[in-house]
XYZ file of N, CA and C in Angstrom:
303
model
N 8.637 -32.766 4.577
C 7.577 -33.057 3.084
C 8.270 -31.146 3.068
N 8.702 -30.987 1.143
C 8.335 -29.581 1.666
C 7.125 -28.421 1.362
N 7.240 -27.572 2.063
C 6.005 -27.090 2.404
C 5.723 -25.737 0.824
N 4.365 -25.939 -0.285
C 4.427 -25.114 -0.825
C 3.948 -23.882 -0.426
N 4.799 -22.803 -1.058
C 4.465 -21.474 -1.328
C 3.632 -20.658 -2.583
N 3.019 -19.934 -2.328
C 2.168 -19.129 -3.068
C 2.892 -18.080 -3.178
N 2.670 -17.817 -4.493
C 3.627 -16.713 -5.450
C 2.697 -15.284 -5.450
N 2.751 -14.546 -5.005
C 2.086 -13.090 -5.210
C 2.654 -12.383 -6.535
N 1.532 -11.570 -6.629
C 2.562 -10.896 -8.135
C 3.169 -9.404 -6.923
N 4.391 -8.777 -7.351
C 5.146 -8.043 -6.844
C 4.182 -6.620 -7.289
N 4.083 -6.571 -8.259
C 3.335 -5.982 -9.158
C 1.627 -6.184 -9.739
N 1.090 -5.087 -10.208
C -0.323 -5.336 -10.484
C -0.668 -6.059 -11.986
N -0.821 -6.516 -12.003
C -1.452 -7.791 -13.278
C -1.372 -6.811 -14.731
N -2.085 -5.360 -14.401
C -1.800 -4.730 -15.735
C -0.902 -4.580 -16.163
N -0.209 -4.299 -14.956
C 1.766 -3.737 -15.271
C 1.977 -4.914 -16.513
N 1.887 -6.362 -15.994
C 2.682 -7.567 -16.321
C 1.996 -7.559 -17.688
N 0.301 -7.563 -18.286
C 0.132 -7.702 -19.476
C 0.536 -6.859 -20.213
N 0.989 -5.422 -20.020
C 0.855 -3.630 -20.655
C 2.682 -4.276 -21.229
N 3.303 -4.642 -20.167
C 4.947 -5.050 -21.072
C 4.725 -6.297 -22.045
N 3.714 -7.486 -21.481
C 3.786 -8.457 -22.835
C 3.042 -8.112 -23.712
N 2.452 -6.938 -24.312
C 2.223 -6.620 -25.691
C 2.706 -5.033 -26.042
N 3.532 -4.998 -25.027
C 3.989 -3.202 -25.993
C 3.273 -2.347 -25.319
N 2.133 -2.146 -24.560
C 1.429 -1.335 -24.754
C 2.484 0.212 -23.347
N 2.054 1.528 -23.786
C 2.905 2.092 -23.220
C 1.826 2.549 -22.039
N 2.543 2.903 -21.187
C 1.882 4.014 -20.031
C 1.218 3.105 -19.114
N -0.064 3.452 -19.036
C -0.791 2.555 -17.826
C -2.121 2.470 -18.760
N -2.209 2.150 -19.866
C -3.085 1.725 -20.838
C -3.962 1.028 -20.420
N -3.482 0.059 -19.718
C -4.516 -1.279 -19.570
C -5.263 -0.894 -18.457
N -4.541 0.122 -17.590
C -5.181 -0.048 -16.072
C -6.213 0.818 -15.836
N -6.705 1.251 -16.782
C -8.332 1.793 -17.346
C -9.160 1.343 -18.039
N -9.277 -0.364 -18.282
C -10.205 -0.859 -18.740
C -10.590 -1.593 -17.820
N -12.372 -1.027 -17.569
C -12.907 -1.608 -16.307
C -12.722 -3.586 -16.993
N -12.633 -4.104 -15.594
C -12.996 -5.977 -15.876
C -13.770 -6.165 -15.371
N -14.677 -6.778 -15.750
C -16.487 -7.330 -14.659
C -15.981 -8.761 -14.913
N -16.527 -9.462 -13.895
C -16.283 -10.589 -13.276
C -17.889 -11.034 -13.006
N -18.764 -11.765 -13.395
C -20.305 -12.150 -12.870
C -19.745 -13.587 -12.761
N -19.990 -13.865 -11.509
C -20.396 -15.287 -11.022
C -22.090 -15.701 -11.355
N -22.483 -16.425 -11.831
C -24.008 -17.075 -11.671
C -24.885 -15.883 -11.609
N -24.841 -14.746 -11.925
C -25.892 -14.010 -12.242
C -26.120 -13.554 -10.663
N -25.380 -13.623 -9.481
C -25.324 -13.576 -8.558
C -23.894 -12.834 -7.609
N -23.452 -12.078 -8.181
C -22.486 -11.523 -7.930
C -21.383 -11.430 -9.016
N -20.801 -10.035 -9.138
C -20.268 -9.072 -10.037
C -18.706 -8.387 -9.492
N -18.075 -8.348 -10.102
C -16.353 -7.885 -9.628
C -16.009 -7.479 -10.191
N -16.318 -5.547 -9.714
C -15.522 -5.133 -10.954
C -14.785 -4.338 -10.792
N -13.419 -4.230 -11.709
C -12.179 -3.140 -11.470
C -11.927 -1.908 -12.447
N -11.519 -0.806 -11.946
C -11.843 0.435 -12.490
C -12.860 0.959 -12.171
N -13.507 0.896 -11.269
C -14.593 1.539 -10.768
C -13.496 2.849 -9.305
N -14.736 3.818 -10.523
C -13.900 5.401 -9.533
C -14.636 6.052 -8.829
N -16.159 5.806 -8.450
C -17.241 6.077 -7.741
C -17.558 5.689 -7.567
N -18.946 5.665 -6.926
C -20.566 5.064 -7.131
C -21.342 6.490 -7.034
N -22.222 6.200 -8.096
C -23.313 7.450 -8.469
C -24.798 7.231 -7.277
N -25.107 5.598 -7.514
C -26.143 5.743 -7.558
C -26.337 4.357 -6.746
N -26.881 4.121 -5.516
C -26.909 2.626 -4.706
C -28.591 2.134 -4.384
N -29.445 1.273 -4.926
C -30.515 0.986 -4.243
C -30.750 -0.950 -4.160
N -31.465 -1.424 -3.674
C -31.610 -2.514 -4.104
C -32.365 -2.660 -5.539
N -32.471 -2.262 -5.714
C -32.623 -2.761 -7.711
C -31.838 -1.812 -8.492
N -31.183 -0.787 -8.155
C -30.142 -0.271 -9.500
C -28.997 0.368 -8.742
N -27.811 -0.295 -8.902
C -26.355 0.735 -9.052
C -25.461 0.962 -10.174
N -25.484 2.555 -9.919
C -24.280 2.575 -11.105
C -22.959 3.636 -10.562
N -22.333 2.766 -11.558
C -20.670 2.760 -11.163
C -20.233 4.060 -11.894
N -19.338 4.959 -11.472
C -17.779 6.019 -12.717
C -17.318 4.879 -12.869
N -16.817 4.686 -13.979
C -16.107 4.253 -14.502
C -15.062 5.266 -15.097
N -13.561 5.047 -15.374
C -12.575 5.789 -16.066
C -13.011 7.234 -16.975
N -14.245 6.036 -17.974
C -14.462 7.014 -18.883
C -15.788 6.929 -19.219
N -17.028 6.217 -18.967
C -18.301 5.889 -18.836
C -19.102 5.409 -16.927
N -20.127 5.426 -17.678
C -20.800 4.463 -16.274
C -21.837 3.379 -16.801
N -21.494 2.560 -15.871
C -22.159 1.524 -15.451
C -22.922 1.119 -14.874
N -24.114 0.271 -15.511
C -25.630 0.303 -14.775
C -25.552 -1.189 -14.542
N -25.803 -1.113 -13.100
C -26.501 -2.703 -13.250
C -27.678 -2.728 -12.523
N -28.506 -3.481 -12.632
C -30.023 -3.895 -12.288
C -30.071 -5.293 -11.118
N -31.210 -5.054 -11.110
C -31.439 -6.460 -10.532
C -32.576 -6.318 -8.710
N -32.363 -7.124 -7.792
C -33.398 -7.505 -6.982
C -32.357 -7.724 -5.817
N -32.265 -7.148 -4.564
C -31.249 -7.166 -3.451
C -30.269 -6.701 -3.871
N -29.383 -5.746 -4.081
C -27.754 -5.242 -4.944
C -27.613 -4.379 -3.560
N -26.505 -5.568 -3.300
C -25.935 -4.776 -2.059
C -23.841 -4.489 -2.770
N -23.853 -3.650 -2.469
C -22.048 -3.275 -2.395
C -21.180 -3.817 -1.609
N -20.465 -4.532 -1.758
C -19.675 -4.549 -0.589
C -18.065 -5.073 -1.057
N -17.242 -4.603 -0.383
C -15.801 -5.023 -0.505
C -14.899 -3.969 -1.579
N -15.464 -2.299 -1.410
C -15.329 -1.463 -2.025
C -13.877 -1.172 -1.572
N -12.322 -1.195 -2.804
C -10.841 -0.664 -2.438
C -10.232 -0.839 -3.452
N -9.519 0.075 -3.740
C -8.244 0.237 -4.535
C -9.483 -0.067 -5.905
N -9.860 0.204 -6.265
C -10.931 0.998 -7.432
C -11.652 -0.582 -8.045
N -11.763 -1.650 -7.382
C -13.009 -2.665 -6.767
C -13.408 -3.048 -6.302
N -15.106 -3.218 -6.585
C -15.867 -3.207 -6.062
C -16.832 -4.634 -6.431
N -17.564 -5.322 -5.219
C -18.426 -6.233 -5.391
C -19.602 -5.980 -5.123
N -20.903 -6.337 -6.041
C -22.299 -6.346 -5.966
C -22.336 -7.947 -5.873
N -23.175 -8.135 -4.465
C -23.853 -9.283 -4.744
C -25.516 -8.673 -4.805
N -26.645 -10.121 -5.094
C -27.781 -9.673 -5.432
C -28.238 -10.890 -6.815
N -29.272 -10.484 -6.783
C -29.890 -11.071 -8.191
C -29.685 -10.090 -9.254
N -28.297 -10.124 -10.123
C -28.104 -9.539 -11.126
C -29.327 -9.722 -12.256
N -30.050 -8.626 -12.600
C -30.941 -9.336 -14.196
C -30.102 -8.375 -15.445
N -29.128 -7.466 -15.289
C -28.523 -6.827 -15.909
C -27.585 -6.046 -16.105
N -26.857 -5.141 -16.769
C -25.753 -4.412 -16.883
C -25.762 -3.903 -18.374
N -25.188 -2.477 -18.343
C -25.245 -1.811 -19.347
C -24.399 -0.141 -19.146
N -23.586 -0.111 -20.384
C -23.266 0.601 -20.222
C -24.363 2.338 -20.306
N -24.474 3.128 -19.040
C -25.385 4.213 -20.021
C -25.127 5.472 -19.277
N -25.673 6.399 -19.418
C -25.592 8.018 -18.535
C -26.259 7.617 -17.188
N -25.329 8.608 -16.248
C -26.292 8.822 -14.831
C -28.368 9.730 -15.538
N -28.148 10.434 -16.266
C -29.443 10.723 -16.643
C -30.600 9.553 -17.231
N -29.552 8.275 -17.605
C -30.985 7.056 -17.414
C -31.598 6.560 -16.876
N -33.059 5.851 -16.637
C -33.257 5.106 -15.747
C -33.865 3.997 -16.241
């Protein structure tokens, strides 16, 4: 019986998407992508830094804006290559400046 192989892309998905839509350069690489799973986990791609971190509020610096996540028992996990995972009970997400609380 032949074994199935999982093919992994040799380049980032944003590069493939940029070619498909005819976008120039790394335009799509700077677009943040947020995947929320059952309001218990958020995987955020495009994060360039952590501005504030606590069990009720997380502020993430994206390329051009700040994303604020609020909730209970928030923890940060697995921050690498611009992707970070926030776990806990996520009550809200919004764009906002760091001065807002």
